[in-house]
Tab-separated table of C-alpha atoms in Angstrom:
chain	number	residue	atom	x	y	z
A	6	MET	CA	12.041	-3.648	16.158
A	7	LEU	CA	12.846	0.514	16.932
A	8	VAL	CA	9.934	3.086	17.219
A	9	ILE	CA	11.545	7.066	17.833
A	10	THR	CA	7.898	9.122	18.418
A	11	ASN	CA	7.325	12.406	19.667
A	12	ARG	CA	4.533	11.421	21.814
A	13	LEU	CA	4.343	11.910	25.188
A	14	LEU	CA	5.312	7.720	27.045
A	15	ASP	CA	2.400	6.492	29.637
A	16	THR	CA	4.905	3.444	31.166
A	17	GLN	CA	1.849	1.807	32.991
A	18	PHE	CA	1.577	-0.141	29.826
A	19	SER	CA	3.479	-2.684	28.211
A	20	ASP	CA	1.723	-2.841	24.540
A	21	GLU	CA	0.733	0.068	22.327
A	22	ARG	CA	-0.654	2.133	25.072
A	23	THR	CA	2.781	3.057	25.804
A	24	LEU	CA	2.448	5.627	22.935
A	25	THR	CA	-0.641	8.119	24.088
A	26	ARG	CA	-2.479	10.631	21.687
A	27	ALA	CA	-0.100	13.959	23.518
A	28	TYR	CA	2.431	15.365	22.287
A	29	THR	CA	4.423	18.567	23.367
A	30	PRO	CA	4.497	21.114	19.330
A	31	PHE	CA	7.013	22.418	18.590
A	32	ALA	CA	9.544	20.721	21.172
A	33	PRO	CA	12.449	18.234	19.847
A	34	THR	CA	11.904	16.126	22.109
A	35	LEU	CA	11.902	11.734	20.843
A	36	ASN	CA	11.483	8.976	23.140
A	37	LEU	CA	12.390	5.314	22.204
A	38	VAL	CA	10.940	1.761	22.558
A	39	GLN	CA	11.091	-1.171	21.470
A	40	VAL	CA	8.385	-3.249	20.094
A	41	ALA	CA	7.688	-6.840	19.244
A	42	GLY	CA	5.098	-8.821	18.431
A	43	PRO	CA	2.373	-10.325	17.410
A	44	ASP	CA	3.351	-14.110	17.445
A	45	SER	CA	2.094	-17.399	17.760
A	46	SER	CA	3.337	-17.043	21.856
A	47	GLN	CA	1.928	-13.583	21.968
A	48	PRO	CA	-1.101	-12.285	20.196
A	49	ALA	CA	-0.527	-8.768	21.486
A	50	TRP	CA	1.960	-6.134	20.480
A	51	ARG	CA	4.738	-5.634	23.080
A	52	VAL	CA	6.616	-2.560	24.035
A	53	SER	CA	9.888	-2.684	26.343
A	54	SER	CA	12.954	-0.509	26.816
A	55	PRO	CA	11.184	3.039	27.090
A	56	VAL	CA	13.238	5.456	27.383
A	57	SER	CA	11.300	9.626	27.525
A	58	GLU	CA	13.190	12.400	26.374
A	59	VAL	CA	16.627	10.694	25.327
A	60	ASP	CA	19.597	12.744	25.320
A	61	ASP	CA	22.256	12.240	21.888
A	62	ARG	CA	23.983	10.056	23.014
A	63	ASN	CA	22.000	6.968	24.418
A	64	ALA	CA	19.872	8.026	21.160
A	65	MET	CA	22.841	7.610	18.978
A	66	ASP	CA	24.158	4.381	21.829
A	67	VAL	CA	20.372	2.808	19.809
A	68	LEU	CA	21.376	4.205	15.993
A	69	THR	CA	24.993	2.561	15.952
A	70	ALA	CA	23.862	-0.530	17.067
A	71	TYR	CA	21.029	-0.399	14.492
A	72	PHE	CA	23.271	0.263	11.407
A	73	GLN	CA	25.856	-2.395	12.639
A	74	GLY	CA	23.264	-4.567	12.434
A	75	SER	CA	22.679	-7.162	9.054
A	76	LYS	CA	20.251	-5.285	6.807
A	77	PRO	CA	19.821	-2.488	5.094
A	78	VAL	CA	17.607	-0.643	7.192
A	79	LEU	CA	14.731	2.083	6.310
A	80	VAL	CA	13.910	5.761	8.275
A	81	TYR	CA	9.162	5.245	7.744
A	82	VAL	CA	7.536	8.094	8.737
A	83	HIS	CA	3.830	7.345	8.665
A	84	GLY	CA	0.879	9.445	7.146
A	85	ASN	CA	-2.505	10.179	8.348
A	86	ASN	CA	-4.812	8.171	11.100
A	87	ASN	CA	-2.141	5.580	12.053
A	88	THR	CA	-2.381	4.878	16.402
A	89	PRO	CA	0.555	3.626	17.310
A	90	ALA	CA	-0.419	-0.107	16.476
A	91	ASP	CA	-0.802	0.810	12.845
A	92	CYS	CA	2.340	1.814	12.781
A	93	PHE	CA	3.941	-0.983	13.887
A	94	ALA	CA	2.450	-3.187	12.312
A	95	ARG	CA	3.374	-1.430	9.082
A	96	CYS	CA	6.947	-1.910	9.953
A	97	LYS	CA	6.626	-5.311	10.407
A	98	ALA	CA	5.041	-5.630	6.659
A	99	LEU	CA	8.048	-3.481	5.943
A	100	GLU	CA	10.593	-5.903	7.345
A	101	ASP	CA	9.354	-8.859	6.590
A	102	GLN	CA	8.362	-8.454	3.598
A	103	TYR	CA	11.656	-6.489	2.065
A	104	ASN	CA	13.931	-8.246	4.680
A	105	LEU	CA	14.625	-4.465	6.563
A	106	ALA	CA	16.013	-2.981	9.456
A	107	VAL	CA	12.906	-0.208	9.673
A	108	ILE	CA	13.003	1.784	12.519
A	109	GLY	CA	9.263	3.800	12.396
A	110	TYR	CA	8.130	7.046	13.359
A	111	SER	CA	4.919	7.414	15.238
A	112	TRP	CA	3.576	10.790	15.412
A	113	THR	CA	-0.031	11.723	16.286
A	114	SER	CA	-1.902	11.612	13.451
A	115	GLU	CA	-5.266	10.852	14.024
A	116	GLY	CA	-6.283	13.933	14.538
A	117	TYR	CA	-6.695	14.373	18.054
A	118	GLN	CA	-5.361	17.821	20.358
A	119	PRO	CA	-1.926	17.864	21.638
A	120	ASP	CA	-3.390	17.167	25.468
A	121	GLY	CA	-4.569	13.870	23.103
A	122	SER	CA	-7.889	15.352	24.424
A	123	ASP	CA	-10.321	15.305	20.990
A	124	LEU	CA	-11.350	18.224	18.715
A	125	ALA	CA	-14.933	20.112	20.461
A	126	GLY	CA	-18.294	19.622	19.099
A	127	ILE	CA	-16.846	16.416	17.364
A	128	ASP	CA	-20.109	14.270	16.823
A	129	ASN	CA	-19.535	10.510	17.873
A	130	LYS	CA	-22.557	9.256	17.456
A	131	LYS	CA	-21.696	6.949	14.504
A	132	LEU	CA	-19.350	4.489	14.372
A	133	ALA	CA	-17.267	3.981	17.690
A	134	SER	CA	-13.692	3.486	15.132
A	135	ASP	CA	-12.406	6.587	13.292
A	136	GLY	CA	-11.082	3.273	10.989
A	137	ASP	CA	-7.944	3.235	8.972
A	138	GLU	CA	-5.655	5.210	7.081
A	139	ASP	CA	-8.127	4.632	3.899
A	140	SER	CA	-11.366	5.618	5.358
A	141	LEU	CA	-10.243	8.518	4.763
A	142	SER	CA	-11.808	8.021	1.085
A	143	ASP	CA	-15.512	8.058	2.706
A	144	VAL	CA	-15.551	11.998	2.693
A	145	THR	CA	-16.701	13.196	-1.119
A	146	LYS	CA	-18.128	17.146	-1.339
A	147	GLY	CA	-22.360	15.328	-1.229
A	148	LYS	CA	-21.211	14.015	2.627
A	149	LEU	CA	-19.770	16.903	4.074
A	150	GLY	CA	-22.487	17.869	6.116
A	151	GLU	CA	-22.883	14.492	7.773
A	152	GLY	CA	-21.647	14.132	10.962
A	153	TRP	CA	-18.845	10.918	10.859
A	154	ILE	CA	-17.207	12.948	7.095
A	155	GLN	CA	-17.637	15.738	9.617
A	156	ARG	CA	-15.370	13.853	12.343
A	157	LYS	CA	-13.347	12.732	9.442
A	158	ALA	CA	-12.264	15.933	7.926
A	159	ARG	CA	-12.086	17.884	11.172
A	160	ARG	CA	-9.796	15.184	12.078
A	161	TYR	CA	-7.520	14.959	8.915
A	162	ALA	CA	-7.277	19.071	9.505
A	163	GLN	CA	-6.184	18.291	12.797
A	164	ALA	CA	-3.604	15.882	12.151
A	165	LYS	CA	-2.588	18.157	9.181
A	166	VAL	CA	-1.944	20.943	12.425
A	167	ASN	CA	0.068	18.595	14.309
A	168	ALA	CA	2.534	17.726	11.762
A	169	GLN	CA	3.529	20.771	10.902
A	170	HIS	CA	4.360	21.042	15.264
A	171	SER	CA	6.031	18.116	14.996
A	172	THR	CA	8.451	19.177	12.813
A	173	ALA	CA	10.842	19.886	15.115
A	174	ALA	CA	11.660	15.901	16.382
A	175	LEU	CA	11.274	14.924	12.816
A	176	ALA	CA	14.298	17.114	12.496
A	177	ARG	CA	16.317	15.889	15.309
A	178	LEU	CA	15.536	12.786	14.166
A	179	PHE	CA	16.761	12.518	10.531
A	180	ARG	CA	19.985	14.781	12.162
A	181	LEU	CA	20.293	11.331	14.240
A	182	VAL	CA	20.393	8.883	11.860
A	183	ALA	CA	22.420	10.196	9.405
A	184	ALA	CA	25.080	10.639	12.604
A	185	ALA	CA	25.218	7.231	13.195
A	186	ARG	CA	25.204	6.356	9.744
A	187	LEU	CA	28.165	8.525	9.930
A	188	VAL	CA	29.636	7.730	12.931
A	189	THR	CA	29.340	3.186	11.454
A	190	MET	CA	29.740	3.104	7.957
A	191	ALA	CA	27.964	-0.193	8.062
A	192	GLN	CA	24.826	-0.756	6.943
A	193	PRO	CA	23.061	2.163	4.109
A	194	TYR	CA	19.754	3.450	5.090
A	195	SER	CA	17.433	4.921	2.806
A	196	VAL	CA	13.417	7.070	4.440
A	197	ALA	CA	10.147	5.985	3.326
A	198	LEU	CA	7.897	8.670	4.258
A	199	HIS	CA	4.116	7.594	3.192
A	200	SER	CA	0.908	10.266	2.466
A	201	LEU	CA	0.619	13.004	4.981
A	202	GLY	CA	4.227	12.111	6.589
A	203	CYS	CA	5.103	13.546	3.104
A	204	HIS	CA	3.684	16.717	4.904
A	205	LEU	CA	5.399	17.025	7.743
A	206	LEU	CA	8.663	16.262	6.104
A	207	HIS	CA	7.284	19.469	3.992
A	208	TYR	CA	8.053	21.789	7.005
A	209	ALA	CA	10.437	19.532	8.196
A	210	ILE	CA	12.685	19.958	5.868
A	211	ASN	CA	13.308	24.284	6.700
A	212	GLN	CA	14.590	23.075	10.404
A	213	ASP	CA	18.192	22.968	11.238
A	214	GLY	CA	20.443	20.662	9.440
A	215	ALA	CA	17.552	19.052	8.407
A	216	ALA	CA	18.048	18.971	4.104
A	217	GLU	CA	21.949	18.724	4.962
A	218	SER	CA	20.445	15.833	6.851
A	219	PHE	CA	19.182	13.563	3.659
A	220	ALA	CA	22.798	13.390	2.083
A	221	VAL	CA	23.324	11.107	3.892
A	222	ALA	CA	21.390	8.753	2.946
A	223	GLN	CA	20.806	7.250	-0.604
A	224	ASN	CA	17.105	6.842	-0.882
A	225	VAL	CA	13.849	9.045	-0.846
A	226	ALA	CA	10.145	7.570	-1.438
A	227	LEU	CA	7.472	9.498	-1.123
A	228	ILE	CA	4.830	7.809	-1.562
A	229	ALA	CA	1.452	9.643	-2.463
A	230	GLY	CA	2.283	12.409	-1.048
A	231	CYS	CA	-0.579	13.913	0.985
A	232	THR	CA	1.229	17.294	0.453
A	233	GLY	CA	0.141	20.107	-2.183
A	234	ALA	CA	1.929	19.598	-5.872
A	235	ALA	CA	2.020	23.271	-6.492
A	236	LYS	CA	5.479	24.067	-6.412
A	237	HIS	CA	6.443	20.945	-4.949
A	238	THR	CA	10.320	21.901	-6.131
A	239	ALA	CA	10.748	24.315	-3.804
A	240	TRP	CA	11.081	21.981	-0.924
A	241	ILE	CA	11.612	18.782	-2.662
A	242	GLY	CA	14.794	19.816	-4.575
A	243	GLN	CA	16.286	21.025	-1.008
A	244	LEU	CA	16.979	16.975	-1.100
A	245	ASN	CA	20.159	15.941	-2.050
A	246	PRO	CA	20.661	11.769	-0.920
A	247	VAL	CA	23.369	9.481	-2.329
A	248	ARG	CA	21.059	8.219	-4.660
A	249	ARG	CA	17.915	9.699	-5.524
A	250	VAL	CA	14.485	11.237	-4.990
A	251	TYR	CA	10.905	8.953	-6.277
A	252	VAL	CA	8.387	11.459	-6.706
A	253	ILE	CA	5.192	8.094	-6.350
A	254	TYR	CA	1.562	8.871	-6.889
A	255	THR	CA	-0.982	7.936	-9.125
A	256	LYS	CA	-4.914	9.890	-10.348
A	257	ALA	CA	-7.025	6.725	-8.501
A	258	ASP	CA	-6.043	7.298	-5.415
A	259	SER	CA	-9.232	8.377	-3.878
A	260	VAL	CA	-7.973	8.818	-0.337
A	261	LEU	CA	-5.843	12.168	-1.748
A	262	ALA	CA	-9.404	12.762	-3.654
A	263	ALA	CA	-10.908	13.101	-0.344
A	264	ALA	CA	-8.043	14.939	1.580
A	265	THR	CA	-8.131	17.439	-1.585
A	266	VAL	CA	-12.245	17.874	-1.416
A	267	ILE	CA	-11.051	18.568	2.758
A	268	ASP	CA	-8.761	21.869	2.002
A	269	CYS	CA	-9.069	22.411	-2.340
A	270	ASP	CA	-5.024	21.509	-2.535
A	271	VAL	CA	-3.976	19.368	-5.476
A	272	LYS	CA	-2.001	16.556	-3.758
A	273	LEU	CA	1.571	15.472	-4.649
A	274	GLY	CA	0.563	11.517	-4.982
A	275	THR	CA	-2.233	12.115	-7.031
A	276	ASN	CA	-0.961	14.191	-9.925
A	277	PRO	CA	2.509	16.434	-9.357
A	278	GLY	CA	1.947	18.527	-11.954
A	279	ASP	CA	3.567	20.243	-14.825
A	280	GLU	CA	6.033	21.947	-12.768
A	281	ARG	CA	9.471	19.349	-12.609
A	282	LEU	CA	12.372	18.496	-10.777
A	283	ALA	CA	14.808	17.265	-13.626
A	284	GLY	CA	17.783	15.652	-13.534
A	285	PRO	CA	19.902	12.124	-12.228
A	286	LYS	CA	18.413	13.131	-8.540
A	287	TYR	CA	14.715	13.465	-9.309
A	288	ARG	CA	12.352	10.529	-10.843
A	289	TYR	CA	8.615	10.315	-10.520
A	290	ILE	CA	6.983	6.931	-10.714
A	291	ASP	CA	3.871	6.753	-12.054
A	292	PHE	CA	1.487	4.221	-10.766
A	293	GLU	CA	-1.669	4.805	-12.792
A	294	GLY	CA	-3.190	0.799	-13.595
A	295	ALA	CA	-0.367	-0.553	-12.133
A	296	ALA	CA	-1.159	-4.760	-11.912
A	297	LYS	CA	-2.934	-5.759	-8.205
A	298	MET	CA	-3.203	-1.904	-7.060
A	299	LYS	CA	-7.285	-2.019	-6.510
A	300	VAL	CA	-9.387	0.381	-6.798
A	301	GLY	CA	-8.327	3.572	-5.373
A	302	ALA	CA	-5.934	1.904	-3.722
A	303	HIS	CA	-3.627	4.441	-1.240
A	304	ARG	CA	-1.156	2.264	0.706
A	305	TYR	CA	0.207	0.252	-2.806
A	306	PHE	CA	4.000	-0.089	-1.267
A	307	VAL	CA	2.887	-2.987	0.604
A	308	ALA	CA	1.637	-6.432	0.919
A	309	ASP	CA	-2.108	-6.346	2.328
A	310	PRO	CA	-2.153	-9.728	5.078
A	311	GLY	CA	-2.571	-12.596	2.607
A	312	LYS	CA	-2.084	-10.553	-0.521
A	313	LYS	CA	1.287	-9.426	-2.809
A	314	LEU	CA	2.296	-6.813	-5.013
A	315	SER	CA	2.734	-7.176	-8.429
A	316	LYS	CA	6.586	-8.677	-9.709
A	317	GLU	CA	7.307	-4.113	-10.944
A	318	ALA	CA	5.845	-2.933	-7.835
A	319	ASN	CA	7.758	-5.473	-5.501
A	320	LYS	CA	11.528	-5.505	-6.707
A	321	LEU	CA	11.092	-1.213	-7.479
A	322	PHE	CA	9.854	-0.948	-3.598
A	323	GLN	CA	12.031	-3.770	-2.931
A	324	ARG	CA	15.451	-2.494	-4.523
A	325	VAL	CA	14.710	1.922	-3.698
A	326	PHE	CA	13.974	0.383	0.555
A	327	SER	CA	17.146	-1.139	0.651
A	328	SER	CA	19.502	1.707	-0.299
A	329	GLN	CA	20.017	-0.027	-4.589
A	330	GLU	CA	18.699	1.980	-7.859
A	331	ASP	CA	15.751	1.290	-9.021
A	332	PHE	CA	18.124	-0.333	-12.120
A	333	SER	CA	21.322	-0.430	-13.079
A	334	ALA	CA	23.124	1.364	-15.655
A	335	ASP	CA	23.844	-2.489	-17.025
A	336	GLU	CA	19.152	-2.544	-16.845
A	337	THR	CA	16.886	-1.774	-19.421
A	338	PRO	CA	14.561	0.121	-17.480
A	339	ARG	CA	11.583	-2.527	-18.672
A	340	VAL	CA	12.683	-4.649	-16.115
A	341	VAL	CA	11.080	-2.776	-12.970
A	342	TYR	CA	8.824	0.060	-15.334
A	343	PRO	CA	6.702	-1.759	-17.881
A	344	VAL	CA	6.004	0.799	-20.065
A	345	GLY	CA	9.279	2.029	-19.109
A	346	CYS	CA	11.095	5.593	-19.131
A	347	SER	CA	9.923	9.246	-20.957
A	348	GLU	CA	13.999	10.042	-22.734
A	349	ASN	CA	15.454	11.666	-20.067
A	350	GLY	CA	14.553	9.036	-17.473
A	351	SER	CA	13.028	11.680	-15.349
A	352	VAL	CA	9.676	9.685	-14.703
A	353	CYS	CA	8.701	6.229	-15.314
A	354	TYR	CA	5.229	3.371	-15.283
A	355	ILE	CA	4.678	0.897	-13.268
A	356	GLY	CA	1.557	0.730	-14.915
A	357	ASN	CA	0.129	0.109	-18.222
A	358	SER	CA	-3.356	2.593	-18.456
A	359	SER	CA	-1.856	4.187	-21.568
A	360	THR	CA	1.955	4.836	-23.575
A	361	PRO	CA	3.935	7.909	-22.739
A	362	ASN	CA	5.963	9.842	-25.598
A	363	GLY	CA	9.255	8.513	-25.459
A	364	SER	CA	8.926	5.167	-23.503
A	365	LEU	CA	11.890	3.159	-23.206
């Protein structure tokens, strides 16, 4: 599994610790590692072939080899509070569940300062760990004065800053991936961004060549976007993939509700609002009330260990991530969307909480 990162590497390690909490703000620096495991013979992650400050030529060699494989390629950008090990696990789950070759992008989303140090004045008296990406949902208005909750809120705010300062590196990755696909013309690729990863794209799209690179991707999936819903059409409208951009949301997302409490900014992944993009390149997908989606779910595009997604969700993400249409011209939308779609096809519904006007 290929993981590309703007985290600084520490090559004295051969596990997830190779990818540190530190990065260089505003730099286009990219570093590469190969990741394997865990498996029956090795219970830990194994990181090998680290390359720091990779140049374009060497990066292209690695990427073109990836595109010449036997599986469709998915570029995955994670969200808030994902450690390197979390990124590895998510990429492996995507590979296993959807039969893909995944290129993961790991960035410093845990909310530490650029040099990897902790924020000043952090209360570390409660809990040794900050949990995973779902733990942000513990933040509520009534608890903002508590040390643990303040720590979560402040690290989330710093993670947003780290995202905004990592845009040059992400834009460079998108340019390189597009170039590798054009050189090989082999496997197609799509891009999936989750949660605060959408915020990272929101700012990266204005970097040189970033928007243009998406013309080579088949699909772009913005899942549970932890970025402002207001005026989202201005930046998402710059994405023009071969097939379509999917904006995927549910108001039941408790993680995004907590993020809104912290920064008072309604999130794209809960309610895109009334001003939406129209046309064949854009589709909004409402997951409200979807089957087998746990209450407050934030990562409903991949099954937890030992669990399965609903048939409809699995079919949708299998097709989108594999660079196909969500449904073909000779299929009814209901093969994927139980409630159908709006009359013009701009909004489709995975859930059964209500029947939209004009559904098919």
